Amino acid sequence: MEEYLQQGLSEKEAVKQALAQMGDADIIGKQLDLVHKPKPEWTILLLSFLFVNIGLLAMYFIQKQSLLIYDSILFEKSLLYSLMSLIFIIGLYFFDYRKLERFSKHFYIGTLLILIFTVFWGIQVKGSNSWLAIGPFIVNVVAVIPFLFIAALAGIFNKWDWSSPLKLVQG
């Protein structure tokens, strides 16, 4: 901009020329997004896909040979859960999770309420009262809760004021 001012342009004209030289913000933003977009780890994805399919194949052959007495549809259930997981993972890949940050306190309170509900009214499986029936699915809540707490606390602590020890105690 100083160059344009030295050339004798008015301040408004110098600003216009400087902005024109920088380029359109939308176009530059899209170009930066393309350059800095994270690339998937294809080797990890391929290995995961391979191991899931090996497991499914093993379950198919075990079921085909009638080696399981207690669960006659193990392969079908595993295939269904694998497909549901794949859809869920693809959805998470394209979802902008930063939009959830403003609801972090709500997630924390909701997770705490689910944990309390499960402790008092959960389904007992193999002596543990940590299971909850959600429709046709039975979920081990105690296994999932730590991940929900970590996600909620990450959003809460991201906006936390760490400058004063007193504010750490007050919240």
Short mmCIF file of C-alpha atoms in Angstrom, two decimals:
data_model
loop_
_atom_site.label_atom_id
_atom_site.label_comp_id
_atom_site.label_asym_id
_atom_site.label_seq_id
_atom_site.Cartn_x
_atom_site.Cartn_y
_atom_site.Cartn_z
CA MET A 1 0.00 0.00 0.00
CA GLU A 2 2.91 2.34 0.75
CA GLU A 3 4.13 1.90 -2.82
CA TYR A 4 0.79 3.10 -4.16
CA LEU A 5 0.80 6.08 -1.79
CA GLN A 6 4.31 6.98 -2.96
CA GLN A 7 3.09 6.80 -6.56
CA GLY A 8 0.64 9.56 -5.72
CA LEU A 9 -2.61 7.61 -5.34
CA SER A 10 -5.12 8.60 -2.70
CA GLU A 11 -5.45 6.39 0.38
CA LYS A 12 -8.73 4.87 -0.86
CA GLU A 13 -7.24 4.08 -4.26
CA ALA A 14 -4.12 2.64 -2.62
CA VAL A 15 -6.26 0.35 -0.46
CA LYS A 16 -8.26 -0.78 -3.51
CA GLN A 17 -5.08 -1.51 -5.46
CA ALA A 18 -3.52 -3.42 -2.53
CA LEU A 19 -6.66 -5.53 -2.12
CA ALA A 20 -6.80 -6.21 -5.84
CA GLN A 21 -3.15 -7.31 -5.76
CA MET A 22 -3.80 -9.70 -2.85
CA GLY A 23 -6.68 -11.36 -4.66
CA ASP A 24 -10.17 -12.42 -3.74
CA ALA A 25 -10.40 -13.72 -0.16
CA ASP A 26 -12.85 -16.49 -1.10
CA ILE A 27 -10.63 -17.84 -3.86
CA ILE A 28 -7.51 -17.68 -1.68
CA GLY A 29 -9.37 -19.37 1.18
CA LYS A 30 -10.48 -22.23 -1.07
CA GLN A 31 -6.95 -22.65 -2.40
CA LEU A 32 -5.54 -22.75 1.14
CA ASP A 33 -8.18 -25.32 2.12
CA LEU A 34 -7.08 -27.55 -0.75
CA VAL A 35 -3.42 -27.26 0.19
CA HIS A 36 -3.89 -27.82 3.93
CA LYS A 37 -6.64 -30.44 3.80
CA PRO A 38 -5.53 -33.52 5.73
CA LYS A 39 -4.97 -36.64 3.68
CA PRO A 40 -6.22 -40.01 4.92
CA GLU A 41 -3.72 -42.61 6.10
CA TRP A 42 -4.47 -45.13 3.38
CA THR A 43 -2.21 -47.84 4.79
CA ILE A 44 -4.02 -47.81 8.13
CA LEU A 45 -7.41 -47.79 6.43
CA LEU A 46 -6.42 -50.65 4.15
CA LEU A 47 -5.03 -52.72 7.04
CA SER A 48 -8.18 -52.09 9.09
CA PHE A 49 -10.37 -53.14 6.17
CA LEU A 50 -8.24 -56.25 5.67
CA PHE A 51 -8.42 -57.31 9.35
CA VAL A 52 -12.17 -56.70 9.56
CA ASN A 53 -12.71 -58.85 6.48
CA ILE A 54 -10.43 -61.61 7.81
CA GLY A 55 -12.47 -61.61 11.03
CA LEU A 56 -15.74 -61.69 9.12
CA LEU A 57 -14.47 -64.52 6.95
CA ALA A 58 -13.45 -66.50 10.03
CA MET A 59 -16.89 -65.94 11.59
CA TYR A 60 -18.54 -67.06 8.37
CA PHE A 61 -16.62 -70.34 8.30
CA ILE A 62 -17.20 -70.95 12.02
CA GLN A 63 -20.93 -70.44 11.53
CA LYS A 64 -20.95 -72.51 8.32
CA GLN A 65 -19.41 -75.47 10.17
CA SER A 66 -22.01 -75.10 12.98
CA LEU A 67 -19.30 -74.76 15.64
CA LEU A 68 -21.32 -72.22 17.62
CA ILE A 69 -24.24 -73.55 19.59
CA TYR A 70 -25.27 -70.38 21.38
CA ASP A 71 -25.21 -67.90 18.48
CA SER A 72 -26.43 -69.11 15.11
CA ILE A 73 -26.34 -65.71 13.39
CA LEU A 74 -22.90 -64.47 14.51
CA PHE A 75 -21.75 -63.70 10.97
CA GLU A 76 -24.88 -61.75 10.05
CA LYS A 77 -24.71 -59.67 13.23
CA SER A 78 -21.01 -58.99 12.76
CA LEU A 79 -21.54 -58.01 9.13
CA LEU A 80 -24.37 -55.66 10.13
CA TYR A 81 -22.26 -54.04 12.87
CA SER A 82 -19.30 -53.71 10.49
CA LEU A 83 -21.44 -51.95 7.89
CA MET A 84 -23.00 -49.69 10.53
CA SER A 85 -19.50 -48.83 11.80
CA LEU A 86 -18.32 -48.06 8.28
CA ILE A 87 -21.23 -45.68 7.70
CA PHE A 88 -20.59 -44.05 11.09
CA ILE A 89 -16.87 -43.60 10.36
CA ILE A 90 -17.55 -42.10 6.93
CA GLY A 91 -20.05 -39.72 8.52
CA LEU A 92 -17.49 -38.68 11.14
CA TYR A 93 -14.88 -38.10 8.45
CA PHE A 94 -17.04 -35.50 6.71
CA PHE A 95 -18.55 -33.98 9.88
CA ASP A 96 -17.10 -30.75 11.24
CA TYR A 97 -16.90 -31.64 14.93
CA ARG A 98 -15.85 -28.08 15.86
CA LYS A 99 -19.55 -27.19 15.65
CA LEU A 100 -20.13 -29.30 18.78
CA GLU A 101 -17.72 -27.29 20.93
CA ARG A 102 -20.36 -24.85 22.12
CA PHE A 103 -22.39 -27.77 23.50
CA SER A 104 -19.50 -29.21 25.54
CA LYS A 105 -21.08 -28.47 28.92
CA HIS A 106 -24.35 -30.03 27.77
CA PHE A 107 -22.48 -33.15 26.62
CA TYR A 108 -20.71 -33.34 29.97
CA ILE A 109 -23.95 -33.07 31.95
CA GLY A 110 -25.74 -35.49 29.61
CA THR A 111 -22.92 -38.02 29.90
CA LEU A 112 -22.98 -37.73 33.67
CA LEU A 113 -26.76 -38.26 33.72
CA ILE A 114 -26.47 -41.31 31.45
CA LEU A 115 -23.84 -42.76 33.77
CA ILE A 116 -26.01 -42.18 36.85
CA PHE A 117 -29.05 -43.62 35.08
CA THR A 118 -27.07 -46.70 34.09
CA VAL A 119 -25.79 -47.27 37.62
CA PHE A 120 -29.30 -47.27 39.08
CA TRP A 121 -31.44 -48.62 36.23
CA GLY A 122 -28.99 -50.36 33.91
CA ILE A 123 -29.29 -53.91 32.69
CA GLN A 124 -27.21 -56.49 34.48
CA VAL A 125 -25.05 -58.57 32.14
CA LYS A 126 -22.55 -61.06 33.58
CA GLY A 127 -22.80 -59.48 37.02
CA SER A 128 -22.14 -55.94 35.82
CA ASN A 129 -24.84 -53.28 35.97
CA SER A 130 -23.09 -51.17 33.32
CA TRP A 131 -25.26 -51.98 30.32
CA LEU A 132 -28.08 -49.90 28.84
CA ALA A 133 -30.70 -51.00 26.30
CA ILE A 134 -31.12 -48.51 23.46
CA GLY A 135 -33.71 -49.91 21.11
CA PRO A 136 -32.59 -53.32 19.89
CA PHE A 137 -29.00 -52.68 21.01
CA ILE A 138 -27.47 -53.24 24.42
CA VAL A 139 -24.51 -50.91 25.02
CA ASN A 140 -21.80 -51.19 27.66
CA VAL A 141 -22.06 -47.60 28.85
CA VAL A 142 -19.06 -47.77 31.17
CA ALA A 143 -16.85 -48.62 28.17
CA VAL A 144 -18.14 -45.65 26.14
CA ILE A 145 -18.45 -43.01 28.90
CA PRO A 146 -14.70 -42.19 29.22
CA PHE A 147 -14.53 -41.22 25.54
CA LEU A 148 -17.60 -38.99 25.87
CA PHE A 149 -16.13 -37.35 28.99
CA ILE A 150 -12.82 -36.72 27.21
CA ALA A 151 -14.59 -35.12 24.24
CA ALA A 152 -16.76 -32.96 26.51
CA LEU A 153 -13.83 -31.87 28.69
CA ALA A 154 -11.73 -31.05 25.61
CA GLY A 155 -14.41 -28.60 24.49
CA ILE A 156 -14.79 -27.15 27.99
CA PHE A 157 -11.06 -26.72 28.58
CA ASN A 158 -10.50 -25.18 25.16
CA LYS A 159 -12.22 -21.99 26.33
CA TRP A 160 -10.92 -22.26 29.90
CA ASP A 161 -9.06 -19.30 31.43
CA TRP A 162 -5.79 -20.84 32.62
CA SER A 163 -4.22 -17.53 33.67
CA SER A 164 -5.37 -17.47 37.30
CA PRO A 165 -5.25 -20.39 39.78
CA LEU A 166 -8.38 -19.01 41.50
CA LYS A 167 -10.35 -19.26 38.25
CA LEU A 168 -9.33 -22.92 37.95
CA VAL A 169 -11.09 -23.67 41.24
CA GLN A 170 -14.16 -21.54 40.49
CA GLY A 171 -14.75 -22.96 37.01
#
